[in-house]
CSV table of C-alpha atoms and ligand atoms in Angstrom, one decimal:
chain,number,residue,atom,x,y,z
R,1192,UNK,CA,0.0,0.0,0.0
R,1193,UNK,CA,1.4,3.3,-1.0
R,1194,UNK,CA,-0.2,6.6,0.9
R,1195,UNK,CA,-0.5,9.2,-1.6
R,1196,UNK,CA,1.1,12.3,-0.1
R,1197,UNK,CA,-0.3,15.5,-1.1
R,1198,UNK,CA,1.8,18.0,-2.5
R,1199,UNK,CA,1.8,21.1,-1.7
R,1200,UNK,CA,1.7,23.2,-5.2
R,1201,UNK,CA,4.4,25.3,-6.2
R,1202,UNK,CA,4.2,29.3,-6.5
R,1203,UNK,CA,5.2,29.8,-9.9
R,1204,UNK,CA,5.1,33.9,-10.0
R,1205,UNK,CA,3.7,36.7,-8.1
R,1206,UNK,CA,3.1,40.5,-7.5
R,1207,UNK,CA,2.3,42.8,-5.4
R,1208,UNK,CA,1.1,46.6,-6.6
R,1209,UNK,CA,-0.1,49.1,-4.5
R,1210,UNK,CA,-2.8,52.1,-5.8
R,1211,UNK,CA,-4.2,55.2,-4.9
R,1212,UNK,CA,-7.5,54.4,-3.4
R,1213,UNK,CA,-9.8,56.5,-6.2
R,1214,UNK,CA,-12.3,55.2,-8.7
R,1215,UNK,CA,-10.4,55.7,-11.6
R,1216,UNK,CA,-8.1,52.8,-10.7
R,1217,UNK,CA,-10.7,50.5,-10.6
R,1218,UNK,CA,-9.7,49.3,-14.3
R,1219,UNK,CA,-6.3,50.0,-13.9
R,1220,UNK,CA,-6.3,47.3,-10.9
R,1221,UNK,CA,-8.4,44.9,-13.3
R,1222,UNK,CA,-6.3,45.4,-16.1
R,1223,UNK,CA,-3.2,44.7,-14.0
R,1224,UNK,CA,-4.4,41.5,-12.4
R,1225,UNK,CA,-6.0,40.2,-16.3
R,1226,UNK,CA,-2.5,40.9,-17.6
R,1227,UNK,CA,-0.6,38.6,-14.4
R,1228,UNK,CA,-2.9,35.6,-15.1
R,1229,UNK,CA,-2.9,36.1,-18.9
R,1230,UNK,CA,0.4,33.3,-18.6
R,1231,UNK,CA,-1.7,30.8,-17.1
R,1232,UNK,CA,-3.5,30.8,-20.3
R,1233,UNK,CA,-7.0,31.0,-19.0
R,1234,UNK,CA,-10.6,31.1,-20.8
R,1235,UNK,CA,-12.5,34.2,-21.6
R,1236,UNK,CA,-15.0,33.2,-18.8
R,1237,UNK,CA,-12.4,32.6,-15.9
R,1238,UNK,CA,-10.5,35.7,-16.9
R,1239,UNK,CA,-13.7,37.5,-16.6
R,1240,UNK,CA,-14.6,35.9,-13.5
R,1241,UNK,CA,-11.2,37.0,-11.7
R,1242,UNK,CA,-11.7,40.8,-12.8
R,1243,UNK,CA,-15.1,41.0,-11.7
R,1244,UNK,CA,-14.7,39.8,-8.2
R,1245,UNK,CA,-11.2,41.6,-7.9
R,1246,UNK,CA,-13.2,44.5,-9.1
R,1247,UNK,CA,-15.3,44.1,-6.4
R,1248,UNK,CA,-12.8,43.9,-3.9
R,1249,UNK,CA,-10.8,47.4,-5.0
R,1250,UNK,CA,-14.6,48.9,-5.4
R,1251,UNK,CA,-15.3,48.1,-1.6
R,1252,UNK,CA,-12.1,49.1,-0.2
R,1253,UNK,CA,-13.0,52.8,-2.1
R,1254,UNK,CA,-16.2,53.4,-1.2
R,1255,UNK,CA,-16.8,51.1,2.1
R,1256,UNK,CA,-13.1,51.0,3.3
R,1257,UNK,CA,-12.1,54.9,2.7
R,1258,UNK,CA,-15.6,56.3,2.9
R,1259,UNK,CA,-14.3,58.5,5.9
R,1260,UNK,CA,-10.7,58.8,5.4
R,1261,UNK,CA,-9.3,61.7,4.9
R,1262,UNK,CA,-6.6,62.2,2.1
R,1263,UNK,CA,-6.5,59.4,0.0
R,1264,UNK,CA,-6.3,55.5,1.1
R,1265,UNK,CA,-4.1,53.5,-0.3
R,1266,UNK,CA,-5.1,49.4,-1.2
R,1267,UNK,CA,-2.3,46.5,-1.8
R,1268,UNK,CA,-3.1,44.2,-4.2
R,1269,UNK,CA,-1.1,40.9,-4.2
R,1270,UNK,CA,-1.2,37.8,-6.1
R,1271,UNK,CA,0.2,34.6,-7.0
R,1272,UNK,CA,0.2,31.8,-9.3
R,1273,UNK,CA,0.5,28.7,-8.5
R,1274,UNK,CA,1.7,25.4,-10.6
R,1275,UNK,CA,-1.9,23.7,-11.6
R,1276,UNK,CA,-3.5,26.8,-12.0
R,1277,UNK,CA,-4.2,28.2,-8.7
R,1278,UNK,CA,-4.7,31.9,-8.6
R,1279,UNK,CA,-4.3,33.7,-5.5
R,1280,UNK,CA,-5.6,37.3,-4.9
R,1281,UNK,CA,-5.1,39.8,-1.8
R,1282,UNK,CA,-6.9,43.0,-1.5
R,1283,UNK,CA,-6.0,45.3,1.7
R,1284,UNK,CA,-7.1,48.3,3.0
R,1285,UNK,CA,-6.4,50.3,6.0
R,1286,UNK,CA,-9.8,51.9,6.1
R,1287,UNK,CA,-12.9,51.5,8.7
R,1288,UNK,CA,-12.9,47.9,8.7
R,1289,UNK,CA,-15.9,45.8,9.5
R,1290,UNK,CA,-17.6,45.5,12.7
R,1291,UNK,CA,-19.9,41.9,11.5
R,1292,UNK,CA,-18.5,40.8,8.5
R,1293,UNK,CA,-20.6,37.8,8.4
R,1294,UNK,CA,-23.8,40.7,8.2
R,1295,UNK,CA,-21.4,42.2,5.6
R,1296,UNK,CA,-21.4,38.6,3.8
R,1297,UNK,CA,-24.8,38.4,3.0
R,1298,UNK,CA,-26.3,38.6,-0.6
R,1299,UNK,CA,-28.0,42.3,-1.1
R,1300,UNK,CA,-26.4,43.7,2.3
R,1301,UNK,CA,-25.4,46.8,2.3
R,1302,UNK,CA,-24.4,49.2,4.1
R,1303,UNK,CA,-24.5,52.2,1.9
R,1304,UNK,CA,-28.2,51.7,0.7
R,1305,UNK,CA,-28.3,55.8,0.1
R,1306,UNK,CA,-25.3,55.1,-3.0
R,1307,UNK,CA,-27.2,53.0,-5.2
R,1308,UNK,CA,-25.1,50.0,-4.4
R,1309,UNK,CA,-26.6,46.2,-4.6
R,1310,UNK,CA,-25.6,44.9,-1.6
R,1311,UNK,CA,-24.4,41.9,-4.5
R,1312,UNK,CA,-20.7,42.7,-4.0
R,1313,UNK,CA,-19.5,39.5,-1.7
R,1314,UNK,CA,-22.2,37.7,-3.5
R,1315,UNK,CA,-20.4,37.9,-6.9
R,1316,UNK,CA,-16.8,37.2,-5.1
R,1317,UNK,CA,-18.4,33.8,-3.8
R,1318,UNK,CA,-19.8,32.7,-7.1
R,1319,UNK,CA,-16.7,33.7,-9.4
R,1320,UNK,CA,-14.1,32.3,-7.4
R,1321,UNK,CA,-13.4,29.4,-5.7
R,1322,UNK,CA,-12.9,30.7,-2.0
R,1323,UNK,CA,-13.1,33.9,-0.5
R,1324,UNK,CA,-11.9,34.8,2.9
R,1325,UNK,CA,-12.2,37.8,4.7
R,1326,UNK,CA,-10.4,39.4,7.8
R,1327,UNK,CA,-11.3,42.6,9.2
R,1328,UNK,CA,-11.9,44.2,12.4
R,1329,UNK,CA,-13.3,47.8,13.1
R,1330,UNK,CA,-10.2,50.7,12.8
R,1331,UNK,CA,-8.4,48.0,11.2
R,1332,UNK,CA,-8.8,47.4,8.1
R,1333,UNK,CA,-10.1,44.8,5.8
R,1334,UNK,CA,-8.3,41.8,4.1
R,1335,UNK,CA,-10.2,39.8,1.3
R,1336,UNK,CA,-8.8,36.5,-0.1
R,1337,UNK,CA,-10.1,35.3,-3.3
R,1338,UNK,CA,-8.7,32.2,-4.8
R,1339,UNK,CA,-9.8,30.7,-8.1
R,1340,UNK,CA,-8.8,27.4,-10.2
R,1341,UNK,CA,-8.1,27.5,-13.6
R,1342,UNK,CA,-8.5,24.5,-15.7
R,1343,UNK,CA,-12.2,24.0,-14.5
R,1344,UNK,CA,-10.5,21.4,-12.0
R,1345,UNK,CA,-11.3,20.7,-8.4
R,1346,UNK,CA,-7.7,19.4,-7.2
D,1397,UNK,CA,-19.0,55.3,-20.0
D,1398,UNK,CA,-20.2,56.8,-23.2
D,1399,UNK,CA,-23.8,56.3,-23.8
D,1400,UNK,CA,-26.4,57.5,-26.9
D,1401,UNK,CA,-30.1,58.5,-26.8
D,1402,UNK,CA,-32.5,57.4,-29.1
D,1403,UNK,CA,-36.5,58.8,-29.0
D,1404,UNK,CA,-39.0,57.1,-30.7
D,1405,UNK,CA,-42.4,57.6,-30.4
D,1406,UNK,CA,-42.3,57.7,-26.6
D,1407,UNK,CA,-39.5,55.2,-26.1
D,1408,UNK,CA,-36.1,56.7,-24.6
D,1409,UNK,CA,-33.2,54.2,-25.6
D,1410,UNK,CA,-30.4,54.6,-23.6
D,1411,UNK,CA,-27.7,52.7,-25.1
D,1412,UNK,CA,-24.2,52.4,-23.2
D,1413,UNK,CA,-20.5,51.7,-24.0
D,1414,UNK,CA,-17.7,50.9,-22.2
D,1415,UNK,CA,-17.3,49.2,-18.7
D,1416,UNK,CA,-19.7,49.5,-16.0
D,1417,UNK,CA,-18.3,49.5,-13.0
D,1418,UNK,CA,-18.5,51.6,-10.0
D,1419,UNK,CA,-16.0,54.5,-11.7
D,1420,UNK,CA,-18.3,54.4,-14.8
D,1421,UNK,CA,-21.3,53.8,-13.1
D,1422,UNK,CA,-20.9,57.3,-11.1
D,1423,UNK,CA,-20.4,59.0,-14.1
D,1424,UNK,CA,-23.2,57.6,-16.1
D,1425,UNK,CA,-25.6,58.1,-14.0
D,1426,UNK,CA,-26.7,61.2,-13.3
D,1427,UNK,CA,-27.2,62.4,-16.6
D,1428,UNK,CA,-28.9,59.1,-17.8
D,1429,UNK,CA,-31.6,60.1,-15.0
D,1430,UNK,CA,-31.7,64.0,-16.6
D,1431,UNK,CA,-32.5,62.2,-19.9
D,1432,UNK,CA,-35.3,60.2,-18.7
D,1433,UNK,CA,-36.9,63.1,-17.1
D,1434,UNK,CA,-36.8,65.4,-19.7
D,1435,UNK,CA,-38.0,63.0,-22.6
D,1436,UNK,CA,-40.9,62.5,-19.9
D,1437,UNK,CA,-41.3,58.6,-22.1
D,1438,UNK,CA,-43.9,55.9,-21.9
D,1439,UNK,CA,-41.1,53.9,-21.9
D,1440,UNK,CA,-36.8,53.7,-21.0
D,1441,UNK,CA,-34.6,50.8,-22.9
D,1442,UNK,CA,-31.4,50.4,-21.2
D,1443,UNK,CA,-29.6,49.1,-24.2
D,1444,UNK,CA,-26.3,47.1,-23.0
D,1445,UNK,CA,-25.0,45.2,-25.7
D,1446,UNK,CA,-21.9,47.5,-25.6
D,1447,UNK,CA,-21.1,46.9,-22.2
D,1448,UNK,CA,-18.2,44.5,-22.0
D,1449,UNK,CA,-17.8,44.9,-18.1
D,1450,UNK,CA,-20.6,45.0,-15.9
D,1451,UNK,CA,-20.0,44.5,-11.9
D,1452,UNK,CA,-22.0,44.8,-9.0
D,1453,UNK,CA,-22.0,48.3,-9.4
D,1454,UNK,CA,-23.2,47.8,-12.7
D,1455,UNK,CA,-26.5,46.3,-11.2
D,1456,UNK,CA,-26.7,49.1,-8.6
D,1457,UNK,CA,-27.3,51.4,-12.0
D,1458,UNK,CA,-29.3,49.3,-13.7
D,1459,UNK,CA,-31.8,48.9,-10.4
D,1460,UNK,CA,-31.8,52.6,-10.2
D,1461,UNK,CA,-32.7,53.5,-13.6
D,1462,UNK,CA,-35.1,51.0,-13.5
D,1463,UNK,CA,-36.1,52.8,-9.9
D,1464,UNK,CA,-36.0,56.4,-12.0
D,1465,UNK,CA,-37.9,55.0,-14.7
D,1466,UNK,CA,-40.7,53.9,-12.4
D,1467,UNK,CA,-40.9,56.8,-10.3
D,1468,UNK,CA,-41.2,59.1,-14.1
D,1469,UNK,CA,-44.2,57.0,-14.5
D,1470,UNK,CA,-42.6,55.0,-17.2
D,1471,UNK,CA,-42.0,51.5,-18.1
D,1472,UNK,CA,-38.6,49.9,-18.2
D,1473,UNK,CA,-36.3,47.2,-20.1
D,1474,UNK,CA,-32.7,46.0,-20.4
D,1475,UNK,CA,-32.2,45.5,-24.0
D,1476,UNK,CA,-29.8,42.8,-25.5
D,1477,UNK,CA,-27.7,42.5,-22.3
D,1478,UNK,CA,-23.7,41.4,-23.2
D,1479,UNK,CA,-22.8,38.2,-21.8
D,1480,UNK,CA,-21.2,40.0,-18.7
D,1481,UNK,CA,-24.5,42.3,-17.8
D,1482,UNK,CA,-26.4,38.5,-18.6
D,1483,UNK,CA,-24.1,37.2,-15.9
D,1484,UNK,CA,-24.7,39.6,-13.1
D,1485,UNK,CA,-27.9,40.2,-13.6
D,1486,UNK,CA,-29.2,36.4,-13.5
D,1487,UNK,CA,-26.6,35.6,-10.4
D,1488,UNK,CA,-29.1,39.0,-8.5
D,1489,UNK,CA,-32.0,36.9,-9.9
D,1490,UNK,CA,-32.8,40.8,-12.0
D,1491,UNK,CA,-35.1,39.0,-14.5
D,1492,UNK,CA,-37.8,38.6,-12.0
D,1493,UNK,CA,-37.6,42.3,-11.6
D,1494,UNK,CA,-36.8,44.0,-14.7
D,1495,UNK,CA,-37.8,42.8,-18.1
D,1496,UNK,CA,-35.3,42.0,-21.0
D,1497,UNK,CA,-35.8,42.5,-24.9
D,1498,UNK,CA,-33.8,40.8,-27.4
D,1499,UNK,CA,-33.5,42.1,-30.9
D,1500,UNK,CA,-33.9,39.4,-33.4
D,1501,UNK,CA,-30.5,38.2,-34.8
D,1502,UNK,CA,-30.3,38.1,-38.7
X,3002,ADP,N1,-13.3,47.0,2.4
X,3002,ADP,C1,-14.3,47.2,3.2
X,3002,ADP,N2,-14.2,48.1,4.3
X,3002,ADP,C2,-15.3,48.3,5.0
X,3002,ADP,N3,-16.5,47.8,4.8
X,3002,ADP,C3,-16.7,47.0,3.8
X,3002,ADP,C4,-15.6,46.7,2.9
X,3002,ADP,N4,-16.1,45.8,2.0
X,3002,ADP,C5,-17.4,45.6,2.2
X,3002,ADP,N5,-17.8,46.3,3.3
X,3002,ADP,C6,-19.1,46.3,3.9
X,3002,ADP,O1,-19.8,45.2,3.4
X,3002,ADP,C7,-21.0,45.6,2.8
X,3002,ADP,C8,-21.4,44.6,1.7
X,3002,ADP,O2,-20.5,44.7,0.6
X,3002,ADP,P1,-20.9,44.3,-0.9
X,3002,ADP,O3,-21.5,42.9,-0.8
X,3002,ADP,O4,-19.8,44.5,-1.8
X,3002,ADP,O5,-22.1,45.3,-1.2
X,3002,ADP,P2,-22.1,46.8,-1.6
X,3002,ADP,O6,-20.7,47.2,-1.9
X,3002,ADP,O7,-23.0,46.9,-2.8
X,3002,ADP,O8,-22.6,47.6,-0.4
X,3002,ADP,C9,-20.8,47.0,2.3
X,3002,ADP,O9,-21.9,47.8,2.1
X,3002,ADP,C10,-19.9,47.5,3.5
X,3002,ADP,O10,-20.8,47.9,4.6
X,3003,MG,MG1,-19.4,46.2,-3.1
């Protein structure tokens, strides 16, 4: 009998960029992040599905995370690739934070119901990505995960 | 976020380009609801085959349009959504909401 020892997968490349916390970079940080996975060679649907919910991310840190700051806020975006095609995105801000992220969590929450937003934001994280984690605390600042298989495979 | 207005017989299209996200969203918005009120219509088409980006934010404009449109006494319907509005708008569960129109495809 042979155990079969999981291996833990490789990181291949990474990144990390930092950017002004305003609206206009919204498509920069998209565009950055399309162009890093680009080399894993991945559909038109998954590279769609990794801008939209890193979209999401940057959009929250700007208008949730910053709302209050004064001057401008700045978010670190980090990711990594790993061999198999695991993609591995980090979005930080040092903005209000969240005082019940699993409230936060719920599809059509929002906390900002006067701006037009859908409350859909974490919603559309969830579905376009594999995982999503996030850790935040109130002053603090807010962390979101989002990690995504190419290749349509489970492991 | 570039958009064109089209009046016909009491329709208002609305037809946008570009990527609608929260940064084109803001910018779209304000004067698509100065249009709608003006042309005082019987009916708004948010046209959206041109959109080749459409997030959460996206749906946030789309709701409120829909929202303006209502509140102008007018009816309302997305028109040929791209395959990214299509997306967003199904995972919200929109179409129970908001009608869509397809043009027919020669
Ligand atoms: N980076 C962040 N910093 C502080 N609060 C946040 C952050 N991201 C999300 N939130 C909170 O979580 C709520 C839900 O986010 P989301 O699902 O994206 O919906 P929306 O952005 O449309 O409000 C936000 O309204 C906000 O209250
Ligand atoms: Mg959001």
């Amino acid at each position: 009998m042979t155990a079969i020892k999981k291996k833990k997968a490789v990181k291949t490349d990474s990144f990390s960029l930092e950017i002004e916390a305003k609206s206009a970079n919204e498509s920069f940080a998209r565009m950055a992040v399309a162009a890093f996975v680009a080399r894993l060679d991945p559909t038109v649907s998954e590279l769609a599905d990794i801008k939209t919910a890193l979209s999401e991310a940057v959009t929250n840190a700007i208008v949730h995370g910053y709302r209050n700051s004064r001057g401008v806020g700045r978010i670190r975006i980090k990711g990594a690739v790993y061999e198999g095609g695991k993609v591995v995105l980090e979005v930080k801000d040092k903005g209000c934070g969240m005082a019940d992220v699993e409230l936060c969590l719920r599809p059509l929450y929002t906390g900002a119901p006067e701006e037009e937003r859908s409350g859909m934001g974490f919603t559309v994280m969830e579905s376009f990505c594999d995982s999503l984690r996030v850790r935040s605390a109130p002053g603090k600042g807010t962390t979101v995960v989002l990690t995504k298989r190419l290749g349509g495979g489970a492991e | 976020m570039e958009y064109k207005v089209n009046r016909e017989g009491g329709v208002l299209t609305l037809s946008l380009t570009g990527e609608l996200d929260h940064h084109g969203a803001a910018s779209a918005r304000t004067s698509l609801d100065r249009e709608i009120r003006l042309a005082a219509p019987k009916k708004v088409v948010l046209e959206l085959s041109q959109v080749h980006f459409c997030d959460s934010s996206g749906l946030g404009l789309i709701m409120g349009r829909y929202r303006c449109a209502t509140a102008a006494g007018a009816a309302f319907a997305v028109k040929d959504p791209s395959p990214a509005v299509e997306r967003i708008m199904a995972l919200a569960g929109l179409g129970k909401i908001i009608k869509t129109e397809r043009s027919v495809k020669i």
